[in-house]
Coordinates of C-alpha atoms in Angstrom, one line a residue:
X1 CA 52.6 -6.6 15.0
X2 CA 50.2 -3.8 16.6
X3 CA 53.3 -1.7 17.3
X4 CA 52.8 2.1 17.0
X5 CA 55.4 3.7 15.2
X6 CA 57.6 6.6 16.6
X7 CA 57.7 9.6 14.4
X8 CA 60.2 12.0 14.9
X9 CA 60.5 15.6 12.5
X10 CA 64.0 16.5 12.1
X11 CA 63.8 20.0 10.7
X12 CA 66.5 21.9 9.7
X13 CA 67.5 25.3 11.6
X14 CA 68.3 28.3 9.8
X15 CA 67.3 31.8 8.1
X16 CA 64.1 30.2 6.5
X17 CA 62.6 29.1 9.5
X18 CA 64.2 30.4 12.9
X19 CA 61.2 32.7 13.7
X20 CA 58.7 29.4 13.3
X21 CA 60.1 26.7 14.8
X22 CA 57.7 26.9 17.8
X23 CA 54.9 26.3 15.2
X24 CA 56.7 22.6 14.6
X25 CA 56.7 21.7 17.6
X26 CA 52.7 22.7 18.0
X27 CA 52.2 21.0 15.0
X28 CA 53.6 18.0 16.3
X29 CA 51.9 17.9 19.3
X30 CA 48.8 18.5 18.0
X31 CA 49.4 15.5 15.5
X32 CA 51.0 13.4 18.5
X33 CA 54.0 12.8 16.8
X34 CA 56.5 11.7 19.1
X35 CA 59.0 14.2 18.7
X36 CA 61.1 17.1 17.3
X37 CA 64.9 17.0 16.1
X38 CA 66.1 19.6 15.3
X39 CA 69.4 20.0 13.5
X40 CA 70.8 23.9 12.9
X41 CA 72.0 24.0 9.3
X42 CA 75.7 23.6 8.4
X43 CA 77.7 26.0 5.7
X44 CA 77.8 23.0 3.1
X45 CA 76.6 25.0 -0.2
X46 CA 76.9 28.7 -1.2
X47 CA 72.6 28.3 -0.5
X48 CA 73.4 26.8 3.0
X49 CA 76.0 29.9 3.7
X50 CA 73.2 32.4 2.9
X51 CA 70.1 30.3 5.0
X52 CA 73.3 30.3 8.0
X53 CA 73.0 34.0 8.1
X54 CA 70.1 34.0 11.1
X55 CA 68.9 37.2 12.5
X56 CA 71.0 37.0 16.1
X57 CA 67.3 38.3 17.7
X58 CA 65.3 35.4 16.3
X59 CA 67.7 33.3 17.0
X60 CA 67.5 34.3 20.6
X61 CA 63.9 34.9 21.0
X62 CA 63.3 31.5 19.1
X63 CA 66.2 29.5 21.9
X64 CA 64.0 31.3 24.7
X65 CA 60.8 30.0 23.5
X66 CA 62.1 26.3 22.5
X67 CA 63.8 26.2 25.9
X68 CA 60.3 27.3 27.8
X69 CA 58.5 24.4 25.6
X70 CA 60.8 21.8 26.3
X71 CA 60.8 22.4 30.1
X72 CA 57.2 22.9 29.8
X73 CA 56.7 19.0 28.2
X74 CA 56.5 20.0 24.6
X75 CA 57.5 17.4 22.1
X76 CA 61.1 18.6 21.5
X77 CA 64.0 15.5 21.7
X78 CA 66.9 18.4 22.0
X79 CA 68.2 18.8 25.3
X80 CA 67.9 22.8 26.7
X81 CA 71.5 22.7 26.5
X82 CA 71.9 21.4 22.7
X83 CA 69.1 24.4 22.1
X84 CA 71.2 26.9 24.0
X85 CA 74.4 25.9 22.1
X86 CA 72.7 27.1 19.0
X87 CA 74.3 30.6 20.1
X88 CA 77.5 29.5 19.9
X89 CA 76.4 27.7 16.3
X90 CA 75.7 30.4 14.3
X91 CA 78.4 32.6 15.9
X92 CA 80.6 30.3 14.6
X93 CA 82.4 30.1 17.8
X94 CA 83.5 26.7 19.2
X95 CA 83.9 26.7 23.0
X96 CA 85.6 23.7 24.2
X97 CA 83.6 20.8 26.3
X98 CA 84.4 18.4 28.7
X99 CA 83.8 15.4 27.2
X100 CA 85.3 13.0 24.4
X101 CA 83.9 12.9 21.1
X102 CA 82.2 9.1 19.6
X103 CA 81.3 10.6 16.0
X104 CA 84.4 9.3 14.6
X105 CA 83.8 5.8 15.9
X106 CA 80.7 5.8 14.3
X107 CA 79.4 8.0 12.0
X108 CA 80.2 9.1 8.2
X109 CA 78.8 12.4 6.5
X110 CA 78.3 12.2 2.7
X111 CA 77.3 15.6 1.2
X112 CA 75.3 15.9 -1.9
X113 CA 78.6 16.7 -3.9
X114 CA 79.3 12.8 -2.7
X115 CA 82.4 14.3 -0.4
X116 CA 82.8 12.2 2.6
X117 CA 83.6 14.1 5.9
X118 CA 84.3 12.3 9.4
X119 CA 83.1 15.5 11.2
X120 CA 81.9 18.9 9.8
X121 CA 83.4 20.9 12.8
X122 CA 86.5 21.8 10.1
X123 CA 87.7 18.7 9.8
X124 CA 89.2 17.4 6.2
X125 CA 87.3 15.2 3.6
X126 CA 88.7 11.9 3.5
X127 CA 86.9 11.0 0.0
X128 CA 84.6 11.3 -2.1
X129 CA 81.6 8.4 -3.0
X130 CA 81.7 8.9 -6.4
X131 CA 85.3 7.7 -6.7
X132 CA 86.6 5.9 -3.4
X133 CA 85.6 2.9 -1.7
X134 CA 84.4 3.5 1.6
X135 CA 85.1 0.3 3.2
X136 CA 88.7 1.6 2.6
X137 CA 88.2 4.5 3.2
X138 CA 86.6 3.7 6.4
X139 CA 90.1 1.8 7.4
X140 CA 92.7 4.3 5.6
X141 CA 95.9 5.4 7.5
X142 CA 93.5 9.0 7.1
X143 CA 90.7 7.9 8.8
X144 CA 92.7 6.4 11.5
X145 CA 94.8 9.7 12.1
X146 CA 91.6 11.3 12.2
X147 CA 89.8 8.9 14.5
X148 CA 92.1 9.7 17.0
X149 CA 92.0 13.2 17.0
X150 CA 88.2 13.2 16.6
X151 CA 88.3 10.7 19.6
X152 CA 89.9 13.5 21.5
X153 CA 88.0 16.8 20.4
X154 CA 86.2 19.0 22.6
X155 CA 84.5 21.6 20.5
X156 CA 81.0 21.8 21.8
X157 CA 79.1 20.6 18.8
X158 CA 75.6 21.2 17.4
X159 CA 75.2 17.8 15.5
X160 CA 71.9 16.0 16.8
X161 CA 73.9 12.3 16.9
X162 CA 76.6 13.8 19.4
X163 CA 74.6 15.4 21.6
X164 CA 75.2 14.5 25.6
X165 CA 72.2 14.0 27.6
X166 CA 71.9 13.7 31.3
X167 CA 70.0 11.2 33.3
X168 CA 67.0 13.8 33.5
X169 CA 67.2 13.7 29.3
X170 CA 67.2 10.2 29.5
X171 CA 64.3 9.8 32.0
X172 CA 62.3 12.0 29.4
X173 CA 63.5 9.8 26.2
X174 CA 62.2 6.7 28.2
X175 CA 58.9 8.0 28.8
X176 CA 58.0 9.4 26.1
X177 CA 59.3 6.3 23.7
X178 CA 57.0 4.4 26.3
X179 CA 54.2 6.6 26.6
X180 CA 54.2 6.6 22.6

């Protein structure tokens, strides 16, 4: 079809590699990849709780140097304020936002355990793919209570599908999906 495919890295943010993350991006450039995601880890395992535990300098030295490549055209599909909210991430604080929520209208997480979250901001499991169904699951009386609270949540959240991009974000998405 003489189509050039888009490939994005989606790298995972934490203890192992806060203080290298710049060197992604670089790379990716260099290989004219289209683009870096990436997603800050998530306490999911007892490993995951010990690669959340970042070093609060790298983490800011690294969100001042991502924020300077983005604005300076590197390859980076987070938006400076996504970067930014990183802070607030591995602080575990959630600060509330002004906007509604569409994960729960859309999206389902299944850990490697098989549990089946709507959300990971503290939210409950609704299953588990091992044992449950998830068509049904999917239309339980659960999921429908939670869809409606999720609909309404408005804890600033770190998860790459969520984030909220203005029309300067979206300018920048067109372009370089165009450009290639």
């Amino acid at each position: 079809m003489k189509k050039k495919v888009q490939l994005i890295l989606k790298p995972t943010v934490g203890s192992f590699n806060i203080d290298g993350l710049d060197k992604i991006v670089i790379y990716a450039k260099q290989k004219h990849l289209t683009d870096v995601n990436f997603q800050p880890i998530y306490k999911w395992t007892k490993e995951a709780e010990e690669m959340f535990k970042v070093d609060k300098q790298k983490l800011s030295d690294t969100i001042n140097k991502l924020v300077e490549m983005k604005n300076e055209g590197f390859p980076i599909l987070n938006t400076v304020e996504s970067i930014k909210d990183w802070r607030f991430h591995f602080d575990e604080v959630i600060p509330m936002q002004n906007s509604p929520c569409s994960v729960a209208l859309r999206n389902l997480t299944i850990l490697p355990d098989g549990d089946i979250y709507m959300c990971a901001l503290g939210y409950p499991k609704i299953g588990n793919i091992k044992v449950d169904d998830i068509q049904l699951l999917w239309k339980s009386e659960l999921t429908r209570k939670l869809r409606k609270s999720l609909v309404n949540c408005k804890k600033v959240c770190t998860e790459t599908c969520v984030v909220k991009r203005n029309w300067k974000d979206y300018m920048y998405l067109f372009l370089r999906f165009v450009k290639g």
